[in-house]
Backbone as ProteinMPNN parsed JSONL, in Angstrom:
{"seq_chain_A": "XXXXXXXXXXXXXXXXXXXXXXXXXXXXXXXXXXXXXXXXXXXXXXXXXXXXXXXXXXXXXXXXXXXXXXXXXXXXXXXXXXXXXXXXXXXXXXXXXXXXX", "coords_chain_A": {"N_chain_A": [[6.966, 1.582, 0.376], [4.383, 2.805, -1.631], [2.102, 2.433, -4.265], [-0.162, 2.549, -7.064], [0.38, 0.558, -8.867], [1.098, -1.284, -11.933], [0.835, 0.669, -14.885], [0.844, 3.085, -13.533], [2.988, 2.972, -11.773], [5.133, 1.951, -13.339], [5.324, 3.6, -15.686], [4.459, 6.235, -15.036], [5.705, 6.659, -12.635], [4.45, 6.98, -10.152], [4.619, 6.895, -7.045], [4.954, 6.582, -3.459], [7.166, 7.014, -0.783], [7.954, 6.015, 2.497], [9.492, 5.645, 5.732], [9.562, 2.692, 7.715], [8.676, 2.048, 11.146], [5.274, 2.885, 10.367], [2.898, 5.378, 11.364], [-0.694, 5.53, 11.629], [-1.557, 7.957, 10.567], [0.691, 8.731, 9.039], [0.625, 6.71, 7.129], [-1.766, 7.358, 5.818], [-0.904, 9.792, 4.758], [0.974, 8.85, 2.951], [-0.692, 7.821, 0.961], [-2.0, 10.174, 0.18], [0.106, 11.551, -0.949], [0.457, 10.647, -3.502], [-0.073, 11.015, -7.026], [-2.255, 9.685, -7.926], [-4.092, 9.756, -5.917], [-6.542, 11.123, -6.076], [-8.06, 9.373, -7.613], [-8.331, 7.26, -5.836], [-9.891, 8.44, -3.875], [-12.237, 8.776, -5.238], [-13.707, 9.512, -8.317], [-15.191, 11.163, -11.117], [-17.813, 10.085, -10.938], [-17.316, 7.582, -9.906], [-17.172, 5.569, -7.027], [-15.204, 6.16, -4.088], [-12.446, 4.397, -2.531], [-11.851, 2.438, 0.457], [-9.983, 4.261, 2.285], [-8.983, 4.297, 4.896], [-8.76, 1.571, 5.452], [-6.735, 0.815, 3.712], [-4.632, 2.381, 4.716], [-4.464, 1.294, 7.281], [-3.622, -1.31, 6.664], [-1.128, -0.746, 5.474], [0.156, 0.304, 7.702], [0.226, -1.943, 9.431], [1.747, -3.727, 7.872], [4.143, -2.316, 7.753], [4.873, -2.468, 10.424], [5.236, -5.209, 10.644], [7.542, -5.659, 9.019], [9.318, -4.228, 10.524], [9.353, -5.609, 12.959], [10.36, -8.05, 12.134], [13.271, -8.203, 11.02], [14.564, -9.852, 9.237], [13.105, -9.929, 6.951], [13.739, -9.084, 3.82], [12.674, -8.184, 1.488], [9.466, -7.388, 0.151], [6.624, -7.941, -1.77], [3.483, -6.998, -2.654], [0.985, -7.554, -4.705], [-1.645, -8.051, -6.752], [-3.187, -5.763, -4.447], [-6.24, -5.667, -3.375], [-8.796, -3.363, -3.05], [-11.895, -2.063, -1.819], [-15.018, -0.267, -1.623], [-15.823, 1.89, 1.195], [-15.908, 0.134, 4.227], [-15.525, -2.404, 3.259], [-13.402, -5.218, 3.386], [-9.922, -5.246, 2.61], [-8.11, -7.254, 0.168], [-5.417, -9.423, -0.278], [-4.199, -10.567, -3.188], [-1.947, -11.704, -4.282], [1.322, -12.313, -3.15], [4.786, -11.846, -2.364], [7.687, -12.705, -0.59], [10.97, -12.112, 0.461], [13.382, -13.547, 2.448], [16.199, -12.983, 4.57], [19.078, -15.046, 4.46], [17.702, -17.32, 3.655], [17.4, -19.914, 1.37]], "CA_chain_A": [[6.59, 2.154, -0.889], [2.996, 2.598, -2.029], [1.703, 2.908, -5.58], [-1.288, 1.783, -7.592], [0.87, -0.557, -9.664], [0.942, -1.198, -13.38], [1.308, 1.862, -15.582], [1.03, 4.18, -12.575], [4.338, 2.847, -11.225], [6.129, 1.709, -14.375], [5.467, 4.708, -16.627], [4.252, 7.538, -14.413], [6.515, 6.739, -11.408], [3.562, 7.53, -9.123], [4.798, 6.135, -5.809], [5.265, 7.341, -2.256], [8.065, 6.275, 0.098], [8.096, 6.404, 3.904], [10.244, 4.662, 6.507], [8.824, 1.931, 8.721], [7.239, 1.781, 11.183], [4.372, 3.997, 10.057], [1.673, 5.618, 12.123], [-1.855, 5.548, 10.736], [-1.542, 9.252, 9.879], [1.738, 8.678, 8.013], [0.132, 5.843, 6.059], [-2.709, 8.174, 5.042], [-0.109, 10.76, 4.006], [1.551, 8.128, 1.808], [-1.721, 7.783, -0.077], [-2.238, 11.544, -0.269], [1.27, 12.036, -1.681], [0.501, 10.122, -4.867], [-0.936, 11.72, -7.989], [-3.46, 8.884, -8.115], [-4.938, 9.868, -4.727], [-7.892, 11.534, -6.492], [-8.767, 8.16, -8.045], [-8.662, 6.497, -4.631], [-10.986, 9.142, -3.186], [-13.429, 8.699, -6.078], [-13.673, 10.519, -9.372], [-16.055, 10.998, -12.291], [-18.952, 9.22, -10.646], [-16.884, 6.321, -9.295], [-17.024, 5.652, -5.57], [-13.856, 6.03, -3.554], [-12.142, 3.16, -1.818], [-11.705, 2.591, 1.901], [-8.632, 4.763, 2.532], [-8.554, 3.875, 6.233], [-8.345, 0.162, 5.432], [-5.419, 0.782, 3.06], [-3.682, 2.932, 5.683], [-4.299, 0.293, 8.335], [-2.798, -2.4, 6.134], [0.239, -0.224, 5.35], [0.696, 0.42, 9.059], [0.516, -3.291, 9.939], [2.858, -4.276, 7.09], [5.365, -1.634, 8.191], [5.229, -3.027, 11.734], [5.721, -6.564, 10.378], [8.939, -5.621, 8.565], [10.106, -3.71, 11.647], [9.471, -6.684, 13.945], [11.086, -9.172, 11.541], [14.265, -7.596, 10.134], [15.013, -10.801, 8.224], [12.354, -9.675, 5.716], [14.539, -8.191, 2.985], [11.864, -7.644, 0.393], [8.08, -7.842, 0.14], [5.854, -7.4, -2.887], [2.064, -7.345, -2.563], [0.399, -7.035, -5.938], [-2.451, -6.891, -6.392], [-3.838, -5.541, -3.159], [-7.55, -5.256, -3.882], [-9.588, -2.614, -2.072], [-13.23, -1.691, -2.277], [-15.64, 0.888, -0.985], [-15.738, 1.959, 2.656], [-16.57, -0.959, 4.92], [-15.14, -3.705, 2.711], [-12.042, -5.599, 3.768], [-9.0, -5.414, 1.482], [-7.7, -8.625, -0.104], [-4.134, -9.629, -0.946], [-4.385, -11.638, -4.161], [-0.658, -12.339, -4.515], [2.395, -11.687, -2.376], [6.088, -12.511, -2.397], [8.551, -12.202, 0.47], [12.323, -12.663, 0.463], [13.963, -13.502, 3.788], [17.654, -13.114, 4.578], [19.581, -16.345, 4.875], [16.841, -18.417, 3.195], [17.692, -20.239, -0.039]], "C_chain_A": [[5.129, 1.819, -1.157], [2.798, 3.173, -3.418], [0.577, 2.036, -6.09], [-0.85, 0.586, -8.422], [0.667, -0.315, -11.146], [1.554, 0.063, -13.962], [1.571, 3.026, -14.63], [2.44, 4.158, -11.972], [5.365, 2.814, -12.348], [6.369, 2.913, -15.275], [5.421, 6.058, -15.921], [5.062, 7.735, -13.133], [5.728, 7.345, -10.246], [3.61, 6.657, -7.878], [5.126, 7.083, -4.666], [6.101, 6.451, -1.346], [8.04, 6.87, 1.504], [8.91, 5.315, 4.593], [9.348, 3.988, 7.539], [9.461, 2.138, 10.086], [6.429, 3.059, 10.959], [3.292, 4.147, 11.12], [0.52, 5.578, 11.125], [-1.876, 6.847, 9.922], [-0.482, 9.286, 8.777], [1.313, 7.809, 6.84], [-0.883, 6.586, 5.197], [-1.966, 9.205, 4.201], [0.566, 10.109, 2.808], [0.566, 8.108, 0.651], [-1.908, 9.164, -0.684], [-1.096, 12.077, -1.123], [1.429, 11.429, -3.067], [-0.429, 10.944, -5.756], [-2.262, 10.983, -8.175], [-4.407, 8.94, -6.923], [-6.373, 10.253, -5.091], [-8.706, 10.333, -6.966], [-9.193, 7.327, -6.841], [-9.839, 7.121, -3.887], [-12.305, 9.028, -3.949], [-13.419, 9.83, -7.079], [-14.634, 10.139, -10.485], [-17.168, 9.978, -12.072], [-18.595, 7.878, -10.03], [-16.706, 6.526, -7.793], [-15.56, 5.53, -5.18], [-13.682, 4.696, -2.852], [-11.947, 3.472, -0.339], [-10.257, 2.965, 2.232], [-8.108, 4.334, 3.898], [-8.108, 2.416, 6.25], [-6.994, 0.01, 4.742], [-4.358, 1.265, 4.047], [-3.421, 1.942, 6.814], [-3.423, -0.865, 7.891], [-1.343, -1.956, 5.991], [0.91, -0.135, 6.716], [1.089, -0.958, 9.599], [1.688, -3.931, 9.189], [4.17, -3.627, 7.522], [5.814, -2.146, 9.557], [5.792, -4.434, 11.575], [7.19, -6.538, 9.969], [9.857, -5.018, 9.627], [10.37, -4.819, 12.667], [10.307, -7.861, 13.444], [12.104, -8.64, 10.534], [14.824, -8.561, 9.088], [14.202, -10.691, 6.929], [13.142, -8.643, 4.922], [13.693, -7.488, 1.934], [10.458, -8.216, 0.488], [7.36, -7.157, -1.014], [4.428, -7.911, -2.752], [1.39, -6.715, -3.77], [-0.355, -8.157, -6.643], [-2.969, -6.944, -4.959], [-5.178, -4.913, -3.517], [-8.346, -4.586, -2.769], [-10.925, -2.244, -2.686], [-13.728, -0.463, -1.548], [-15.522, 0.794, 0.536], [-16.537, 0.812, 3.272], [-16.239, -2.333, 4.376], [-13.687, -3.985, 3.065], [-11.162, -5.728, 2.532], [-8.562, -6.872, 1.365], [-6.331, -8.611, -0.782], [-4.317, -10.814, -1.881], [-3.081, -12.388, -4.428], [0.397, -11.586, -3.714], [3.652, -12.535, -2.49], [6.956, -11.871, -1.325], [9.903, -12.893, 0.351], [12.908, -12.444, 1.853], [15.474, -13.664, 3.7], [18.046, -14.502, 5.063], [18.743, -17.525, 4.445], [17.122, -18.653, 1.721], [16.648, -21.159, -0.59]], "O_chain_A": [[4.69, 0.69, -0.937], [3.268, 4.271, -3.716], [0.379, 0.919, -5.613], [-1.65, -0.32, -8.654], [0.137, 0.716, -11.56], [2.65, 0.472, -13.58], [2.433, 3.863, -14.899], [3.014, 5.211, -11.693], [6.348, 3.555, -12.321], [7.518, 3.216, -15.596], [6.253, 6.926, -16.183], [5.11, 8.842, -12.597], [6.265, 8.123, -9.458], [2.758, 5.792, -7.676], [5.522, 8.229, -4.878], [5.788, 5.276, -1.157], [8.099, 8.088, 1.671], [9.005, 4.193, 4.094], [8.493, 4.625, 8.153], [10.665, 2.378, 10.174], [6.854, 4.157, 11.317], [2.834, 3.163, 11.701], [0.74, 5.59, 9.914], [-2.179, 6.832, 8.729], [-0.735, 9.816, 7.695], [1.605, 8.129, 5.688], [-0.864, 6.458, 3.972], [-2.349, 9.469, 3.061], [0.718, 10.741, 1.763], [0.938, 8.346, -0.498], [-1.967, 9.315, -1.904], [-1.31, 12.97, -1.943], [2.433, 11.673, -3.737], [-1.431, 11.493, -5.299], [-3.269, 11.589, -8.539], [-5.422, 8.245, -6.913], [-7.318, 9.759, -4.477], [-9.915, 10.281, -6.744], [-10.284, 6.756, -6.827], [-10.681, 6.411, -3.336], [-13.375, 9.172, -3.358], [-13.151, 10.979, -6.726], [-14.862, 8.961, -10.761], [-17.423, 9.122, -12.919], [-19.487, 7.111, -9.668], [-16.156, 7.535, -7.352], [-14.776, 4.873, -5.865], [-14.645, 3.966, -2.614], [-11.887, 4.635, 0.059], [-9.413, 2.092, 2.433], [-6.922, 4.039, 4.043], [-7.183, 2.059, 6.979], [-6.19, -0.832, 5.14], [-3.311, 0.636, 4.197], [-2.282, 1.776, 7.249], [-2.582, -1.345, 8.651], [-0.429, -2.701, 6.343], [2.088, -0.46, 6.863], [2.172, -1.115, 10.164], [2.524, -4.599, 9.797], [5.19, -4.304, 7.645], [7.013, -2.245, 9.816], [6.72, -4.815, 12.288], [7.997, -7.301, 10.501], [11.059, -5.281, 9.619], [11.483, -4.948, 13.175], [10.897, -8.588, 14.243], [11.837, -8.624, 9.332], [15.491, -8.128, 8.148], [14.568, -11.292, 5.919], [13.208, -7.473, 5.299], [13.964, -6.352, 1.547], [10.272, -9.376, 0.857], [7.476, -5.947, -1.205], [4.195, -9.12, -2.736], [1.241, -5.496, -3.848], [0.263, -9.124, -7.088], [-3.155, -8.006, -4.365], [-5.234, -3.75, -3.918], [-8.547, -5.154, -1.696], [-11.065, -2.128, -3.903], [-12.958, 0.278, -0.938], [-15.167, -0.251, 1.083], [-17.68, 0.554, 2.894], [-16.632, -3.337, 4.97], [-12.848, -3.085, 3.043], [-11.601, -6.262, 1.513], [-8.63, -7.63, 2.332], [-6.116, -7.875, -1.745], [-4.56, -11.934, -1.432], [-3.104, -13.572, -4.762], [0.358, -10.359, -3.62], [3.6, -13.75, -2.682], [6.963, -10.65, -1.165], [9.976, -14.108, 0.163], [12.931, -11.327, 2.37], [15.973, -14.401, 2.849], [17.419, -15.059, 5.964], [19.045, -18.653, 4.838], [17.089, -17.722, 0.916], [16.719, -21.545, -1.756]]}, "name": "protein", "num_of_chains": 1, "seq": "XXXXXXXXXXXXXXXXXXXXXXXXXXXXXXXXXXXXXXXXXXXXXXXXXXXXXXXXXXXXXXXXXXXXXXXXXXXXXXXXXXXXXXXXXXXXXXXXXXXXX"}
């Protein structure tokens, strides 16, 4: 699942779902399938963010949960992205593993 978070998910239900593992192209399609995609590309004088870095992260995360089926749940919020050429940053994450108490 991908969404911008906050009001975009909670009120507007602006999310995209795909099954893991993702290809890079599928990860880009996840972004494109949200209503907030125009904001990610840049709007009203604001620069866009590095869409390829988001897609790459989505692809790697999808491979992680494929390789480790004991991952039952993962929440990454916020995932901070910047303009093209800047590395994304995970500011907070939570993972629930099966059989772990």
